[in-house]
């Protein structure tokens, strides 16, 4: 009978632990290419929603991740790393005045550029999570093309 030595056992344990840790932390990556940015003022904010709660405007809800990037050349790229596998929707705003929110007029219509993950933006109502949801898989990159509307 072959008996493994101590070094072989330690190596096997280390490889098993490393593989388990890699699979536990192997979230997906989201790259959202935002186009139609009208100017280089302010920031482009991307809010990643893990449920319909608060979508698309209440980015202060639990489970919402936010990234802000400077626009350049009429575009911006929002990246989210280590996103747990699941279903998400993204809302984007070109915060030209830098106040950290999507500004609206007295009718509630956006006064800054806005967009959503599947570009499904009804004219007379807010976009819905269900119409704009997408799936993130473990270890995969999900690429989105989001067009802003002003």
mmCIF file of C-alpha atoms in Angstrom:
data_model
loop_
_atom_site.group_PDB
_atom_site.id
_atom_site.type_symbol
_atom_site.label_atom_id
_atom_site.label_comp_id
_atom_site.label_asym_id
_atom_site.label_seq_id
_atom_site.Cartn_x
_atom_site.Cartn_y
_atom_site.Cartn_z
ATOM 1 C CA UNK A 1 0.000 0.000 0.000
ATOM 2 C CA UNK A 2 1.302 3.431 -0.961
ATOM 3 C CA UNK A 3 1.339 5.930 1.919
ATOM 4 C CA UNK A 4 1.597 9.598 0.932
ATOM 5 C CA UNK A 5 4.197 11.640 2.715
ATOM 6 C CA UNK A 6 3.407 14.699 4.782
ATOM 7 C CA UNK A 7 4.444 17.166 2.026
ATOM 8 C CA UNK A 8 2.078 15.519 -0.476
ATOM 9 C CA UNK A 9 -0.818 15.713 1.983
ATOM 10 C CA UNK A 10 -0.142 19.384 2.727
ATOM 11 C CA UNK A 11 0.039 20.199 -0.986
ATOM 12 C CA UNK A 12 -3.230 18.385 -1.667
ATOM 13 C CA UNK A 13 -4.951 20.227 1.204
ATOM 14 C CA UNK A 14 -3.626 23.597 0.039
ATOM 15 C CA UNK A 15 -4.846 22.955 -3.521
ATOM 16 C CA UNK A 16 -8.292 21.955 -2.269
ATOM 17 C CA UNK A 17 -8.593 25.031 -0.058
ATOM 18 C CA UNK A 18 -7.397 27.326 -2.856
ATOM 19 C CA UNK A 19 -9.904 25.832 -5.311
ATOM 20 C CA UNK A 20 -12.726 26.204 -2.786
ATOM 21 C CA UNK A 21 -11.817 29.823 -2.100
ATOM 22 C CA UNK A 22 -11.592 30.621 -5.817
ATOM 23 C CA UNK A 23 -15.026 29.170 -6.520
ATOM 24 C CA UNK A 24 -16.537 30.962 -3.516
ATOM 25 C CA UNK A 25 -15.197 34.334 -4.643
ATOM 26 C CA UNK A 26 -15.539 33.847 -8.403
ATOM 27 C CA UNK A 27 -18.182 36.414 -8.996
ATOM 28 C CA UNK A 28 -18.823 37.805 -12.416
ATOM 29 C CA UNK A 29 -17.720 41.052 -13.970
ATOM 30 C CA UNK A 30 -19.989 43.665 -15.532
ATOM 31 C CA UNK A 31 -18.711 46.136 -18.111
ATOM 32 C CA UNK A 32 -21.320 48.745 -19.055
ATOM 33 C CA UNK A 33 -20.338 50.854 -22.069
ATOM 34 C CA UNK A 34 -22.379 54.053 -21.821
ATOM 35 C CA UNK A 35 -22.819 56.036 -25.041
ATOM 36 C CA UNK A 36 -24.527 59.266 -25.957
ATOM 37 C CA UNK A 37 -22.955 61.298 -23.141
ATOM 38 C CA UNK A 38 -23.613 64.910 -24.172
ATOM 39 C CA UNK A 39 -20.526 66.523 -22.629
ATOM 40 C CA UNK A 40 -17.561 65.956 -20.319
ATOM 41 C CA UNK A 41 -19.081 67.767 -17.330
ATOM 42 C CA UNK A 42 -19.808 65.971 -14.057
ATOM 43 C CA UNK A 43 -19.783 62.214 -13.652
ATOM 44 C CA UNK A 44 -21.613 59.222 -15.071
ATOM 45 C CA UNK A 45 -23.112 57.195 -12.243
ATOM 46 C CA UNK A 46 -24.067 53.554 -12.695
ATOM 47 C CA UNK A 47 -26.284 51.891 -10.086
ATOM 48 C CA UNK A 48 -26.481 48.093 -10.068
ATOM 49 C CA UNK A 49 -29.742 46.822 -8.569
ATOM 50 C CA UNK A 50 -30.071 43.227 -7.345
ATOM 51 C CA UNK A 51 -33.875 43.493 -7.084
ATOM 52 C CA UNK A 52 -36.762 45.673 -8.213
ATOM 53 C CA UNK A 53 -36.735 47.547 -4.877
ATOM 54 C CA UNK A 54 -36.069 51.183 -5.728
ATOM 55 C CA UNK A 55 -35.221 50.651 -9.394
ATOM 56 C CA UNK A 56 -34.309 52.925 -11.147
ATOM 57 C CA UNK A 57 -33.958 56.026 -8.956
ATOM 58 C CA UNK A 58 -33.491 54.920 -5.336
ATOM 59 C CA UNK A 59 -29.854 53.911 -5.381
ATOM 60 C CA UNK A 60 -29.602 54.191 -1.591
ATOM 61 C CA UNK A 61 -31.502 50.906 -1.097
ATOM 62 C CA UNK A 62 -29.687 47.876 0.392
ATOM 63 C CA UNK A 63 -28.048 45.674 -2.225
ATOM 64 C CA UNK A 64 -27.433 48.503 -4.705
ATOM 65 C CA UNK A 65 -23.829 48.990 -5.825
ATOM 66 C CA UNK A 66 -22.739 52.281 -7.351
ATOM 67 C CA UNK A 67 -19.763 53.381 -9.393
ATOM 68 C CA UNK A 68 -19.047 56.829 -10.803
ATOM 69 C CA UNK A 69 -16.730 57.550 -13.719
ATOM 70 C CA UNK A 70 -15.698 60.650 -15.635
ATOM 71 C CA UNK A 71 -17.105 60.820 -19.162
ATOM 72 C CA UNK A 72 -14.749 61.249 -22.115
ATOM 73 C CA UNK A 73 -15.435 61.525 -25.819
ATOM 74 C CA UNK A 74 -19.180 61.109 -25.403
ATOM 75 C CA UNK A 75 -18.850 57.831 -23.533
ATOM 76 C CA UNK A 76 -18.079 56.208 -20.195
ATOM 77 C CA UNK A 77 -17.289 52.696 -18.975
ATOM 78 C CA UNK A 78 -18.729 51.472 -15.672
ATOM 79 C CA UNK A 79 -17.136 48.297 -14.293
ATOM 80 C CA UNK A 80 -18.310 46.112 -11.424
ATOM 81 C CA UNK A 81 -16.042 43.251 -10.310
ATOM 82 C CA UNK A 82 -16.821 40.207 -8.143
ATOM 83 C CA UNK A 83 -20.566 40.449 -8.678
ATOM 84 C CA UNK A 84 -22.331 37.406 -7.198
ATOM 85 C CA UNK A 85 -24.140 35.306 -9.796
ATOM 86 C CA UNK A 86 -27.751 36.378 -10.197
ATOM 87 C CA UNK A 87 -30.200 38.707 -11.898
ATOM 88 C CA UNK A 88 -29.600 42.454 -11.968
ATOM 89 C CA UNK A 89 -30.676 45.687 -13.668
ATOM 90 C CA UNK A 90 -28.635 48.854 -14.069
ATOM 91 C CA UNK A 91 -29.676 52.493 -14.067
ATOM 92 C CA UNK A 92 -27.319 55.194 -15.359
ATOM 93 C CA UNK A 93 -27.373 58.972 -14.949
ATOM 94 C CA UNK A 94 -25.086 61.653 -16.353
ATOM 95 C CA UNK A 95 -24.854 63.833 -13.264
ATOM 96 C CA UNK A 96 -23.732 66.989 -15.060
ATOM 97 C CA UNK A 97 -24.076 69.290 -12.033
ATOM 98 C CA UNK A 98 -22.358 66.896 -9.593
ATOM 99 C CA UNK A 99 -25.104 66.809 -6.964
ATOM 100 C CA UNK A 100 -25.052 62.993 -6.755
ATOM 101 C CA UNK A 101 -28.580 62.344 -8.004
ATOM 102 C CA UNK A 102 -30.748 62.276 -11.115
ATOM 103 C CA UNK A 103 -32.419 65.665 -11.365
ATOM 104 C CA UNK A 104 -36.029 65.939 -12.546
ATOM 105 C CA UNK A 105 -38.393 68.743 -13.501
ATOM 106 C CA UNK A 106 -41.705 69.553 -11.802
ATOM 107 C CA UNK A 107 -43.377 66.710 -13.745
ATOM 108 C CA UNK A 108 -40.800 64.178 -12.563
ATOM 109 C CA UNK A 109 -39.135 63.911 -15.980
ATOM 110 C CA UNK A 110 -35.314 63.639 -15.964
ATOM 111 C CA UNK A 111 -33.396 66.821 -16.762
ATOM 112 C CA UNK A 112 -30.057 65.004 -17.070
ATOM 113 C CA UNK A 113 -29.085 62.068 -19.272
ATOM 114 C CA UNK A 114 -30.453 58.719 -18.107
ATOM 115 C CA UNK A 115 -30.274 55.134 -19.337
ATOM 116 C CA UNK A 116 -30.957 51.555 -18.276
ATOM 117 C CA UNK A 117 -29.363 48.179 -18.905
ATOM 118 C CA UNK A 118 -31.515 46.913 -21.792
ATOM 119 C CA UNK A 119 -32.346 50.398 -23.083
ATOM 120 C CA UNK A 120 -36.070 49.776 -22.431
ATOM 121 C CA UNK A 121 -37.217 53.279 -21.460
ATOM 122 C CA UNK A 122 -40.944 53.956 -21.790
ATOM 123 C CA UNK A 123 -41.887 57.528 -22.696
ATOM 124 C CA UNK A 124 -44.618 58.067 -20.109
ATOM 125 C CA UNK A 125 -43.489 55.947 -17.151
ATOM 126 C CA UNK A 126 -40.376 54.855 -15.306
ATOM 127 C CA UNK A 127 -38.385 51.889 -16.631
ATOM 128 C CA UNK A 128 -39.008 48.587 -14.861
ATOM 129 C CA UNK A 129 -36.579 46.112 -13.365
ATOM 130 C CA UNK A 130 -38.172 43.203 -15.271
ATOM 131 C CA UNK A 131 -37.795 44.885 -18.663
ATOM 132 C CA UNK A 132 -34.144 45.739 -18.016
ATOM 133 C CA UNK A 133 -32.848 42.730 -16.080
ATOM 134 C CA UNK A 134 -29.881 40.624 -17.131
ATOM 135 C CA UNK A 135 -28.004 37.655 -15.690
ATOM 136 C CA UNK A 136 -24.488 37.515 -14.292
ATOM 137 C CA UNK A 137 -22.730 34.127 -14.237
ATOM 138 C CA UNK A 138 -19.834 33.135 -11.992
ATOM 139 C CA UNK A 139 -16.455 33.837 -13.531
ATOM 140 C CA UNK A 140 -17.975 35.425 -16.653
ATOM 141 C CA UNK A 141 -17.939 38.983 -18.017
ATOM 142 C CA UNK A 142 -21.315 40.489 -18.891
ATOM 143 C CA UNK A 143 -21.072 43.349 -21.375
ATOM 144 C CA UNK A 144 -23.823 45.935 -21.625
ATOM 145 C CA UNK A 145 -24.333 48.731 -24.160
ATOM 146 C CA UNK A 146 -26.348 51.534 -22.581
ATOM 147 C CA UNK A 147 -27.521 54.612 -24.500
ATOM 148 C CA UNK A 148 -28.304 57.778 -22.592
ATOM 149 C CA UNK A 149 -31.452 59.743 -23.280
ATOM 150 C CA UNK A 150 -31.648 63.464 -22.488
#
